[in-house]
Amino acid sequence: MNAASRALERSHVAPNNIGRVKIPGPHLVATYKAGREIYGQGDTVTKYYQVKTGTVRVYRLLEEGRRQIVSFHFAGEVFGVEAGSTHRFFAAAITETTLAVFRQHTVKEHSRELLGFALDGMARAQEHLLVVGRQCAVERMAAFLLDLSHRLGRLRQLRLPMSRQDIADYLGLTIETVSRVMTKLKERSIIALQDTRAIDIMKPGALRSLCQ
Amino acid sequence: MNAASRALERSHVAPNNIGRVKIPGPHLVATYKAGREIYGQGDTVTKYYQVKTGTVRVYRLLEEGRRQIVSFHFAGEVFGVEAGSTHRFFAAAITETTLAVFRQHTVKEHSRELLGFALDGMARAQEHLLVVGRQCAVERMAAFLLDLSHRLGRLRQLRLPMSRQDIADYLGLTIETVSRVMTKLKERSIIALQDTRAIDIMKPGALRSLCQ
DNA sequence: CGGAATCTTGACCAAGTTCAAGCGGTGTGG
DNA sequence: CCACACCGCTTGAACTTGGTCAAGATTCCG
């Protein structure tokens, strides 16, 4: 297949095209304490949300205590836009979070702006799928850390808002594996840890070559 | 978490809301032989497509010959709508396929209809992610077969348009594992195989209880 | 009929999970 | 102020699932 020979650069989902965009129209601002649920699976869709500060996780609970986190959302990012009339996932604040809340009264008249969010969400889910479907544990962590550093402002120093359990459930791993991979990256001096949540990316190049 | 106690019925992505919809506007009809590429990663996005007959796979090639199939598309389904101006995946015909081809000149004026496709694509990718991230091999196959039977018209008898390799690359497994799981399902009389591509779902209930 | 795909099966192996114990920080109550 | 329990994280050892490698079987065609 000649297609294979084409340049396949890692495509990060355009992080800035809706980044800190101010969405026009009236909205409320709501604050959620860490751990608070924003909406639940089965709830009627009436609003969508833009993170002002904090971090949100969108996830599904499966039987036997399994959980899959579908996406994290940071400042500027939009979530809660869905295909049907009821939410198919749960959303919760990870840290204390403030949200701009928009009414979704007439999806039709907002379709132009919503389209961007939907396409972005689709792209994110697809890239995520790639990582979870075809990469090993180290590659997943590398991809995750790079994505995070991009979305939090291309920083070398990261402060993780989420727990190891959240990371594990996002990457389709166990908490123990996440921990072991962290240790391995630390041993190779690819990252450094101030404490468990404060990560320093020492060798971004090494991370990049790991995940692709 | 009280959220966990809510009814969590398996949410199949609404298969019919854009199913066989006739999209208004001028379009070409194009035919692709089995295996032919429809677009490649990096190509400029100028069109989007609705399958009239046949089956399409959308995928990415990774290093070391790894491949992840992001989605399959059957008659009536739309693909090729993307966030950016270049395609982030490859698309190819699996069997001989005819497509209705729509120009995407002004995304803005089509945003209302495109929104539906984008939301649908997002939902599909998210459900897929769930399967690949948190289910074992048997559960993945079960989910796959059920999804397929829904989308091909809630049939008991399926004719798989794709190879074992395609299924493996869709589910994040190897071809050998797919084969072994098929055999196991056959041994348990949950499915029956006329030939490798013709599947009879004997116990849909058993399949359903397997995948969740 | 022969040759090439495609698929199945088996034996072995490795990555990641499971289970269990220990560490370190934090908060609480005696 | 210290003791103790709790929580999140790390580490180790045993185990399991699915991957790898290799050999056959089956189908598809020319």
CSV table of C-alpha atoms (C1' of nucleotides) in Angstrom, one decimal:
chain,number,residue,atom,x,y,z
A,1,MET,CA,0.0,0.0,0.0
A,2,ASN,CA,1.7,3.2,-1.1
A,3,ALA,CA,-0.5,5.1,1.3
A,4,ALA,CA,1.7,3.8,4.1
A,5,SER,CA,4.7,5.8,2.7
A,6,ARG,CA,3.1,9.2,3.2
A,7,ALA,CA,4.3,11.4,6.0
A,8,LEU,CA,2.2,10.5,9.1
A,9,GLU,CA,2.9,13.2,11.5
A,10,ARG,CA,1.2,12.9,14.8
A,11,SER,CA,-2.0,15.0,14.5
A,12,HIS,CA,-2.8,16.7,17.7
A,13,VAL,CA,-6.4,17.9,17.6
A,14,ALA,CA,-6.3,21.6,16.8
A,15,PRO,CA,-6.1,22.8,20.4
A,16,ASN,CA,-6.6,26.5,19.8
A,17,ASN,CA,-9.4,27.0,17.3
A,18,ILE,CA,-12.0,27.0,20.0
A,19,GLY,CA,-9.6,27.4,22.8
A,20,ARG,CA,-10.4,30.5,24.8
A,21,VAL,CA,-13.1,31.6,22.4
A,22,LYS,CA,-15.8,33.7,24.0
A,23,ILE,CA,-19.1,32.2,23.0
A,24,PRO,CA,-21.7,34.9,22.3
A,25,GLY,CA,-25.1,34.8,23.9
A,26,PRO,CA,-26.5,34.9,27.5
A,27,HIS,CA,-25.2,32.4,30.0
A,28,LEU,CA,-25.0,31.6,33.7
A,29,VAL,CA,-21.8,30.9,35.6
A,30,ALA,CA,-21.9,28.0,37.9
A,31,THR,CA,-19.4,26.7,40.4
A,32,TYR,CA,-18.9,23.0,41.3
A,33,LYS,CA,-16.9,21.7,44.2
A,34,ALA,CA,-14.3,18.9,43.5
A,35,GLY,CA,-16.1,15.6,42.8
A,36,ARG,CA,-19.6,17.2,42.1
A,37,GLU,CA,-21.6,15.7,39.3
A,38,ILE,CA,-22.5,18.2,36.5
A,39,TYR,CA,-24.9,15.9,34.7
A,40,GLY,CA,-25.6,12.2,34.7
A,41,GLN,CA,-26.2,9.5,32.1
A,42,GLY,CA,-29.9,9.6,31.2
A,43,ASP,CA,-30.4,13.2,32.1
A,44,THR,CA,-32.1,15.4,29.5
A,45,VAL,CA,-29.8,17.6,27.5
A,46,THR,CA,-30.8,21.2,27.9
A,47,LYS,CA,-27.4,23.0,28.2
A,48,TYR,CA,-23.9,22.9,27.2
A,49,TYR,CA,-20.9,24.1,29.1
A,50,GLN,CA,-17.6,25.9,28.7
A,51,VAL,CA,-15.0,25.5,31.4
A,52,LYS,CA,-13.8,28.8,32.8
A,53,THR,CA,-11.5,27.4,35.5
A,54,GLY,CA,-10.9,23.9,36.8
A,55,THR,CA,-11.1,20.5,35.1
A,56,VAL,CA,-14.0,18.2,34.1
A,57,ARG,CA,-14.2,14.5,33.4
A,58,VAL,CA,-16.8,12.9,31.1
A,59,TYR,CA,-17.2,9.2,31.7
A,60,ARG,CA,-19.3,6.1,31.8
A,61,LEU,CA,-19.7,3.5,34.5
A,62,LEU,CA,-19.8,-0.1,33.5
A,63,GLU,CA,-20.6,-3.1,35.6
A,64,GLU,CA,-18.1,-4.6,38.0
A,65,GLY,CA,-16.8,-1.2,38.9
A,66,ARG,CA,-15.2,-0.6,35.6
A,67,ARG,CA,-15.1,3.0,34.4
A,68,GLN,CA,-14.0,4.6,31.2
A,69,ILE,CA,-13.2,8.3,31.1
A,70,VAL,CA,-14.0,9.5,27.6
A,71,SER,CA,-12.5,13.0,27.9
A,72,PHE,CA,-11.1,15.6,30.2
A,73,HIS,CA,-11.9,19.3,29.7
A,74,PHE,CA,-9.8,22.2,30.7
A,75,ALA,CA,-10.2,26.0,30.7
A,76,GLY,CA,-11.7,27.2,27.5
A,77,GLU,CA,-13.0,23.8,26.3
A,78,VAL,CA,-16.6,23.0,25.6
A,79,PHE,CA,-18.5,19.8,26.6
A,80,GLY,CA,-22.1,18.6,27.0
A,81,VAL,CA,-23.0,18.8,23.3
A,82,GLU,CA,-24.6,15.5,22.4
A,83,ALA,CA,-26.3,13.7,19.5
A,84,GLY,CA,-29.6,12.8,21.3
A,85,SER,CA,-31.9,14.4,23.8
A,86,THR,CA,-30.4,12.6,26.8
A,87,HIS,CA,-26.8,12.5,28.0
A,88,ARG,CA,-25.0,9.3,27.3
A,89,PHE,CA,-22.3,9.9,29.9
A,90,PHE,CA,-21.7,11.4,33.3
A,91,ALA,CA,-19.8,14.6,33.8
A,92,ALA,CA,-18.2,15.7,37.0
A,93,ALA,CA,-15.8,18.4,38.3
A,94,ILE,CA,-12.4,17.0,39.2
A,95,THR,CA,-11.1,20.1,41.0
A,96,GLU,CA,-13.2,23.0,42.0
A,97,THR,CA,-14.6,24.2,38.7
A,98,THR,CA,-16.5,27.2,37.3
A,99,LEU,CA,-18.5,26.8,34.1
A,100,ALA,CA,-20.2,29.1,31.7
A,101,VAL,CA,-23.6,27.4,31.1
A,102,PHE,CA,-25.4,28.0,27.8
A,103,ARG,CA,-29.0,27.0,27.1
A,104,GLN,CA,-29.4,24.7,24.1
A,105,HIS,CA,-33.0,25.8,23.4
A,106,THR,CA,-32.8,25.7,19.6
A,107,VAL,CA,-29.9,23.6,18.5
A,108,LYS,CA,-30.8,24.6,15.0
A,109,GLU,CA,-30.0,28.3,15.3
A,110,HIS,CA,-26.7,27.5,17.1
A,111,SER,CA,-25.7,24.8,14.7
A,112,ARG,CA,-22.9,26.8,13.3
A,113,GLU,CA,-21.0,27.2,16.5
A,114,LEU,CA,-22.1,23.8,17.8
A,115,LEU,CA,-20.7,22.2,14.7
A,116,GLY,CA,-17.2,23.2,15.6
A,117,PHE,CA,-17.5,21.7,19.0
A,118,ALA,CA,-19.0,18.5,17.7
A,119,LEU,CA,-16.2,18.1,15.1
A,120,ASP,CA,-13.6,18.8,17.7
A,121,GLY,CA,-15.2,16.3,20.1
A,122,MET,CA,-15.2,13.7,17.3
A,123,ALA,CA,-11.6,14.3,16.5
A,124,ARG,CA,-10.6,14.1,20.1
A,125,ALA,CA,-12.5,10.8,20.6
A,126,GLN,CA,-10.9,9.4,17.5
A,127,GLU,CA,-7.4,10.3,18.5
A,128,HIS,CA,-8.1,8.8,21.9
A,129,LEU,CA,-9.3,5.6,20.4
A,130,LEU,CA,-6.1,5.3,18.4
A,131,VAL,CA,-4.0,5.5,21.6
A,132,VAL,CA,-6.2,3.1,23.5
A,133,GLY,CA,-6.6,0.7,20.6
A,134,ARG,CA,-3.1,0.3,19.4
A,135,GLN,CA,-0.5,1.6,21.8
A,136,CYS,CA,1.2,-0.1,24.8
A,137,ALA,CA,1.2,1.4,28.3
A,138,VAL,CA,4.3,3.6,27.9
A,139,GLU,CA,3.0,4.9,24.6
A,140,ARG,CA,-0.3,5.8,26.1
A,141,MET,CA,1.2,7.7,29.0
A,142,ALA,CA,3.5,9.5,26.7
A,143,ALA,CA,0.6,10.5,24.4
A,144,PHE,CA,-1.4,11.6,27.4
A,145,LEU,CA,1.3,13.8,28.9
A,146,LEU,CA,2.0,15.4,25.6
A,147,ASP,CA,-1.6,16.1,24.9
A,148,LEU,CA,-2.0,17.5,28.4
A,149,SER,CA,1.0,19.8,28.1
A,150,HIS,CA,-0.3,21.1,24.7
A,151,ARG,CA,-3.7,21.8,26.1
A,152,LEU,CA,-2.6,23.4,29.3
A,153,GLY,CA,-0.5,25.8,27.3
A,154,ARG,CA,2.6,24.0,26.0
A,155,LEU,CA,4.2,24.0,29.4
A,156,ARG,CA,7.2,22.0,30.5
A,157,GLN,CA,5.8,21.9,34.0
A,158,LEU,CA,2.5,20.3,34.5
A,159,ARG,CA,0.2,20.2,37.5
A,160,LEU,CA,-2.1,17.2,37.1
A,161,PRO,CA,-5.6,18.0,38.2
A,162,MET,CA,-6.6,14.4,38.1
A,163,SER,CA,-5.7,11.3,40.2
A,164,ARG,CA,-3.8,8.2,39.0
A,165,GLN,CA,-7.2,6.4,39.0
A,166,ASP,CA,-8.6,9.0,36.6
A,167,ILE,CA,-5.6,8.7,34.3
A,168,ALA,CA,-5.9,4.9,34.4
A,169,ASP,CA,-9.6,5.0,33.5
A,170,TYR,CA,-8.8,7.4,30.7
A,171,LEU,CA,-6.1,5.3,29.2
A,172,GLY,CA,-7.7,1.9,29.7
A,173,LEU,CA,-5.1,0.8,32.2
A,174,THR,CA,-4.9,0.0,35.9
A,175,ILE,CA,-3.7,2.5,38.5
A,176,GLU,CA,-0.7,0.2,39.2
A,177,THR,CA,0.4,0.2,35.6
A,178,VAL,CA,0.1,4.0,35.5
A,179,SER,CA,2.2,4.2,38.6
A,180,ARG,CA,4.9,1.8,37.2
A,181,VAL,CA,5.1,3.7,33.9
A,182,MET,CA,5.5,7.0,35.8
A,183,THR,CA,8.4,5.4,37.7
A,184,LYS,CA,10.0,4.1,34.6
A,185,LEU,CA,9.8,7.5,32.9
A,186,LYS,CA,11.2,9.1,36.0
A,187,GLU,CA,14.1,6.6,36.0
A,188,ARG,CA,14.9,7.4,32.4
A,189,SER,CA,14.8,11.1,33.4
A,190,ILE,CA,12.2,11.8,30.7
A,191,ILE,CA,10.1,13.4,33.4
A,192,ALA,CA,10.7,14.5,37.0
A,193,LEU,CA,8.2,14.6,39.8
A,194,GLN,CA,8.1,17.3,42.4
A,195,ASP,CA,5.2,15.5,44.0
A,196,THR,CA,2.8,13.0,42.5
A,197,ARG,CA,0.8,15.8,40.8
A,198,ALA,CA,3.6,18.1,39.7
A,199,ILE,CA,5.3,16.8,36.6
A,200,ASP,CA,8.3,18.3,34.9
A,201,ILE,CA,8.8,17.2,31.3
A,202,MET,CA,12.6,17.0,31.0
A,203,LYS,CA,12.9,15.4,27.5
A,204,PRO,CA,9.9,16.3,25.4
A,205,GLY,CA,11.6,14.8,22.4
A,206,ALA,CA,11.9,11.5,24.1
A,207,LEU,CA,8.3,11.6,25.0
A,208,ARG,CA,7.3,12.4,21.4
A,209,SER,CA,9.4,9.6,20.0
A,210,LEU,CA,7.8,7.2,22.5
A,211,CYS,CA,4.3,7.8,21.6
A,212,GLN,CA,4.5,7.4,17.9
B,1,MET,CA,-21.5,7.3,44.3
B,2,ASN,CA,-25.3,7.2,44.0
B,3,ALA,CA,-24.9,7.8,40.2
B,4,ALA,CA,-23.7,4.2,39.9
B,5,SER,CA,-27.1,2.9,40.9
B,6,ARG,CA,-28.9,4.5,37.9
B,7,ALA,CA,-30.1,2.3,35.1
B,8,LEU,CA,-27.2,2.0,32.6
B,9,GLU,CA,-28.7,0.6,29.6
B,10,ARG,CA,-26.3,-0.1,26.7
B,11,SER,CA,-26.7,2.9,24.5
B,12,HIS,CA,-26.5,2.1,20.9
B,13,VAL,CA,-25.8,5.2,18.9
B,14,ALA,CA,-29.1,6.2,17.3
B,15,PRO,CA,-28.8,4.2,14.1
B,16,ASN,CA,-31.7,5.6,12.3
B,17,ASN,CA,-31.9,9.3,12.7
B,18,ILE,CA,-29.7,9.9,9.7
B,19,GLY,CA,-29.9,6.4,8.4
B,20,ARG,CA,-31.3,6.4,4.9
B,21,VAL,CA,-31.9,10.2,4.8
B,22,LYS,CA,-31.7,11.7,1.4
B,23,ILE,CA,-29.3,14.7,1.7
B,24,PRO,CA,-30.6,17.6,-0.4
B,25,GLY,CA,-28.3,19.4,-2.9
B,26,PRO,CA,-26.3,18.5,-6.0
B,27,HIS,CA,-24.0,15.5,-5.8
B,28,LEU,CA,-22.0,13.1,-7.9
B,29,VAL,CA,-22.2,9.4,-7.6
B,30,ALA,CA,-18.9,7.6,-7.6
B,31,THR,CA,-18.0,3.9,-7.6
B,32,TYR,CA,-15.0,2.4,-6.0
B,33,LYS,CA,-13.6,-1.1,-6.4
B,34,ALA,CA,-12.8,-3.2,-3.4
B,35,GLY,CA,-9.7,-1.9,-1.7
B,36,ARG,CA,-9.6,1.5,-3.5
B,37,GLU,CA,-8.7,4.5,-1.4
B,38,ILE,CA,-11.3,7.2,-1.2
B,39,TYR,CA,-9.1,9.8,0.5
B,40,GLY,CA,-5.8,9.8,2.3
B,41,GLN,CA,-4.4,11.3,5.5
B,42,GLY,CA,-3.2,14.8,4.7
B,43,ASP,CA,-5.5,15.3,1.7
B,44,THR,CA,-7.5,18.5,1.6
B,45,VAL,CA,-11.1,18.2,2.7
B,46,THR,CA,-13.4,19.3,-0.1
B,47,LYS,CA,-16.2,16.8,0.0
B,48,TYR,CA,-18.1,14.5,2.2
B,49,TYR,CA,-19.7,11.2,1.3
B,50,GLN,CA,-22.8,9.1,1.8
B,51,VAL,CA,-22.6,5.4,1.2
B,52,LYS,CA,-25.2,4.2,-1.3
B,53,THR,CA,-24.0,0.6,-1.4
B,54,GLY,CA,-21.0,-1.2,-0.1
B,55,THR,CA,-18.8,-0.7,3.0
B,56,VAL,CA,-16.1,1.8,3.8
B,57,ARG,CA,-13.4,1.8,6.5
B,58,VAL,CA,-11.8,4.9,8.0
B,59,TYR,CA,-8.4,4.2,9.5
B,60,ARG,CA,-5.0,5.4,10.5
B,61,LEU,CA,-1.7,3.7,9.8
B,62,LEU,CA,0.9,3.7,12.6
B,63,GLU,CA,4.5,2.7,12.5
B,64,GLU,CA,5.5,-1.0,12.6
B,65,GLY,CA,2.5,-1.9,10.5
B,66,ARG,CA,0.0,-1.2,13.2
B,67,ARG,CA,-3.4,0.0,12.0
B,68,GLN,CA,-6.4,1.3,13.8
B,69,ILE,CA,-9.7,1.3,12.1
B,70,VAL,CA,-11.7,4.1,13.5
B,71,SER,CA,-15.1,3.3,11.9
B,72,PHE,CA,-16.9,1.3,9.3
B,73,HIS,CA,-19.7,2.9,7.2
B,74,PHE,CA,-22.6,1.1,5.7
B,75,ALA,CA,-25.4,2.1,3.3
B,76,GLY,CA,-27.0,5.4,4.3
B,77,GLU,CA,-24.2,6.5,6.6
B,78,VAL,CA,-22.1,9.6,6.1
B,79,PHE,CA,-18.4,10.0,6.5
B,80,GLY,CA,-15.6,12.4,5.6
B,81,VAL,CA,-16.8,15.3,7.7
B,82,GLU,CA,-13.8,16.6,9.7
B,83,ALA,CA,-12.7,19.3,12.0
B,84,GLY,CA,-9.8,20.7,10.1
B,85,SER,CA,-9.1,21.4,6.4
B,86,THR,CA,-7.1,18.2,5.9
B,87,HIS,CA,-8.1,14.6,6.4
B,88,ARG,CA,-6.7,13.0,9.6
B,89,PHE,CA,-7.4,9.5,8.4
B,90,PHE,CA,-7.5,7.3,5.3
B,91,ALA,CA,-10.8,6.1,3.9
B,92,ALA,CA,-11.1,3.1,1.6
B,93,ALA,CA,-13.8,0.9,0.1
B,94,ILE,CA,-13.9,-2.6,1.6
B,95,THR,CA,-16.2,-4.1,-1.0
B,96,GLU,CA,-17.3,-2.5,-4.2
B,97,THR,CA,-18.9,0.7,-3.1
B,98,THR,CA,-21.0,3.5,-4.6
B,99,LEU,CA,-21.0,6.9,-2.9
B,100,ALA,CA,-23.0,10.0,-3.2
B,101,VAL,CA,-20.3,12.8,-3.1
B,102,PHE,CA,-21.2,16.2,-1.8
B,103,ARG,CA,-19.1,19.3,-2.1
B,104,GLN,CA,-18.2,21.0,1.1
B,105,HIS,CA,-17.7,24.4,-0.4
B,106,THR,CA,-19.3,26.4,2.4
B,107,VAL,CA,-19.3,24.5,5.6
B,108,LYS,CA,-21.2,27.3,7.2
B,109,GLU,CA,-24.3,27.1,5.1
B,110,HIS,CA,-24.4,23.3,5.5
B,111,SER,CA,-23.7,23.5,9.2
B,112,ARG,CA,-27.2,22.4,10.2
B,113,GLU,CA,-27.1,19.1,8.4
B,114,LEU,CA,-23.4,18.6,9.1
B,115,LEU,CA,-24.0,19.0,12.8
B,116,GLY,CA,-26.1,15.9,12.9
B,117,PHE,CA,-23.3,13.9,11.2
B,118,ALA,CA,-20.7,15.3,13.4
B,119,LEU,CA,-22.6,14.5,16.6
B,120,ASP,CA,-23.3,11.1,15.3
B,121,GLY,CA,-19.7,10.5,14.5
B,122,MET,CA,-18.6,11.7,17.9
B,123,ALA,CA,-21.1,9.4,19.7
B,124,ARG,CA,-19.9,6.5,17.6
B,125,ALA,CA,-16.3,7.2,18.4
B,126,GLN,CA,-17.0,7.5,22.1
B,127,GLU,CA,-18.9,4.2,22.2
B,128,HIS,CA,-16.1,2.5,20.3
B,129,LEU,CA,-13.6,3.9,22.8
B,130,LEU,CA,-15.6,2.4,25.6
B,131,VAL,CA,-15.4,-1.0,24.1
B,132,VAL,CA,-11.7,-0.9,23.2
B,133,GLY,CA,-10.8,0.7,26.5
B,134,ARG,CA,-12.6,-1.4,29.0
B,135,GLN,CA,-13.8,-4.7,27.5
B,136,CYS,CA,-12.1,-8.0,27.1
B,137,ALA,CA,-11.8,-9.8,23.7
B,138,VAL,CA,-15.1,-11.7,23.9
B,139,GLU,CA,-17.0,-8.6,25.0
B,140,ARG,CA,-15.5,-6.6,22.1
B,141,MET,CA,-16.6,-9.2,19.6
B,142,ALA,CA,-20.0,-9.4,21.1
B,143,ALA,CA,-20.4,-5.6,21.0
B,144,PHE,CA,-19.2,-5.5,17.5
B,145,LEU,CA,-21.6,-8.2,16.2
B,146,LEU,CA,-24.5,-6.6,17.9
B,147,ASP,CA,-23.7,-3.1,16.6
B,148,LEU,CA,-23.3,-4.6,13.1
B,149,SER,CA,-26.6,-6.4,13.2
B,150,HIS,CA,-28.3,-3.2,14.3
B,151,ARG,CA,-26.8,-1.1,11.6
B,152,LEU,CA,-27.4,-3.6,8.9
B,153,GLY,CA,-31.1,-3.8,9.7
B,154,ARG,CA,-31.5,-5.7,12.9
B,155,LEU,CA,-30.9,-9.0,11.1
B,156,ARG,CA,-30.2,-12.4,12.7
B,157,GLN,CA,-28.2,-13.3,9.6
B,158,LEU,CA,-25.2,-11.2,8.9
B,159,ARG,CA,-22.9,-11.1,5.9
B,160,LEU,CA,-19.6,-9.6,7.1
B,161,PRO,CA,-18.2,-7.3,4.4
B,162,MET,CA,-14.9,-7.1,6.2
B,163,SER,CA,-12.0,-9.5,6.8
B,164,ARG,CA,-10.8,-10.8,10.1
B,165,GLN,CA,-7.9,-8.4,9.9
B,166,ASP,CA,-10.3,-5.5,9.5
B,167,ILE,CA,-12.2,-6.7,12.6
B,168,ALA,CA,-9.0,-7.1,14.6
B,169,ASP,CA,-7.8,-3.6,13.7
B,170,TYR,CA,-11.2,-2.2,14.5
B,171,LEU,CA,-11.4,-3.9,17.9
B,172,GLY,CA,-7.7,-3.4,18.9
B,173,LEU,CA,-7.0,-7.1,18.8
B,174,THR,CA,-5.0,-9.5,16.6
B,175,ILE,CA,-6.5,-11.6,13.8
B,176,GLU,CA,-5.7,-14.8,15.8
B,177,THR,CA,-7.7,-13.6,18.8
B,178,VAL,CA,-10.6,-12.6,16.6
B,179,SER,CA,-10.5,-16.1,15.2
B,180,ARG,CA,-10.3,-17.8,18.6
B,181,VAL,CA,-13.2,-15.8,19.9
B,182,MET,CA,-15.3,-16.6,16.9
B,183,THR,CA,-14.6,-20.3,17.5
B,184,LYS,CA,-15.5,-20.0,21.1
B,185,LEU,CA,-18.8,-18.2,20.3
B,186,LYS,CA,-19.5,-21.0,17.8
B,187,GLU,CA,-18.8,-23.7,20.3
B,188,ARG,CA,-21.2,-22.1,22.7
B,189,SER,CA,-23.8,-22.0,19.9
B,190,ILE,CA,-24.2,-18.3,20.4
B,191,ILE,CA,-23.4,-17.8,16.7
B,192,ALA,CA,-23.3,-20.2,13.8
B,193,LEU,CA,-21.0,-19.8,10.7
B,194,GLN,CA,-22.2,-20.8,7.2
B,195,ASP,CA,-18.8,-19.7,6.0
B,196,THR,CA,-16.3,-17.3,7.5
B,197,ARG,CA,-18.3,-14.2,6.3
B,198,ALA,CA,-21.8,-15.5,6.9
B,199,ILE,CA,-22.8,-15.3,10.6
B,200,ASP,CA,-26.0,-16.4,12.2
B,201,ILE,CA,-26.8,-14.9,15.5
B,202,MET,CA,-28.4,-17.8,17.4
B,203,LYS,CA,-28.6,-16.3,20.8
B,204,PRO,CA,-28.9,-12.5,20.6
B,205,GLY,CA,-29.6,-12.5,24.4
B,206,ALA,CA,-26.4,-14.3,25.2
B,207,LEU,CA,-24.5,-11.8,23.0
B,208,ARG,CA,-26.1,-8.9,24.8
B,209,SER,CA,-25.3,-10.2,28.2
B,210,LEU,CA,-21.7,-10.8,27.1
B,211,CYS,CA,-20.9,-7.3,26.0
B,212,GLN,CA,-22.0,-5.5,29.0
C,1,DC,C1',-4.7,-28.4,-10.5
C,2,DG,C1',-1.6,-25.2,-8.3
C,3,DG,C1',-0.7,-21.1,-5.7
C,4,DA,C1',-2.0,-17.4,-3.0
C,5,DA,C1',-4.8,-15.4,0.3
C,6,DT,C1',-7.4,-15.9,4.3
C,7,DC,C1',-8.5,-18.1,8.3
C,8,DT,C1',-7.8,-21.5,12.2
C,9,DT,C1',-5.3,-23.8,15.7
C,10,DG,C1',-1.5,-24.8,18.9
C,11,DA,C1',2.5,-23.8,21.9
C,12,DC,C1',4.9,-20.5,24.0
C,13,DC,C1',5.7,-15.8,25.7
C,14,DA,C1',5.1,-11.2,27.5
C,15,DA,C1',2.6,-7.2,28.8
C,16,DG,C1',-0.4,-5.8,32.0
C,17,DT,C1',-3.7,-7.3,35.8
C,18,DT,C1',-4.5,-8.9,40.3
C,19,DC,C1',-3.6,-9.3,44.9
C,20,DA,C1',-1.2,-8.0,48.8
C,21,DA,C1',1.9,-5.2,51.4
C,22,DG,C1',4.1,-1.0,52.4
C,23,DC,C1',5.0,4.1,52.2
C,24,DG,C1',4.1,8.9,53.0
C,25,DG,C1',1.2,12.7,53.8
C,26,DT,C1',-2.9,14.5,56.2
C,27,DG,C1',-6.5,14.9,59.3
C,28,DT,C1',-8.6,13.7,63.8
C,29,DG,C1',-9.2,12.7,68.4
C,30,DG,C1',-7.3,11.3,72.9
D,1,DC,C1',1.4,16.9,70.6
D,2,DC,C1',1.5,12.3,69.5
D,3,DA,C1',-1.1,8.1,68.0
D,4,DC,C1',-3.8,6.3,64.7
D,5,DA,C1',-6.6,5.8,60.8
D,6,DC,C1',-7.3,7.0,56.1
D,7,DC,C1',-6.2,8.0,51.5
D,8,DG,C1',-3.6,8.1,47.4
D,9,DC,C1',0.3,6.2,45.6
D,10,DT,C1',4.1,2.8,44.9
D,11,DT,C1',6.2,-1.7,44.7
D,12,DG,C1',6.6,-6.7,44.5
D,13,DA,C1',5.1,-11.5,43.2
D,14,DA,C1',2.0,-14.5,41.1
D,15,DC,C1',-1.1,-15.0,37.5
D,16,DT,C1',-4.0,-14.3,33.2
D,17,DT,C1',-5.2,-12.6,28.9
D,18,DG,C1',-4.0,-11.8,24.7
D,19,DG,C1',0.1,-11.6,21.5
D,20,DT,C1',3.7,-13.9,18.8
D,21,DC,C1',5.4,-17.4,16.0
D,22,DA,C1',4.7,-21.3,13.4
D,23,DA,C1',2.2,-24.9,11.2
D,24,DG,C1',-2.1,-26.4,8.9
D,25,DA,C1',-6.6,-26.0,6.9
D,26,DT,C1',-9.8,-23.8,3.7
D,27,DT,C1',-11.2,-20.9,0.2
D,28,DC,C1',-10.6,-18.4,-3.8
D,29,DC,C1',-9.2,-18.1,-8.5
D,30,DG,C1',-6.5,-18.2,-12.5
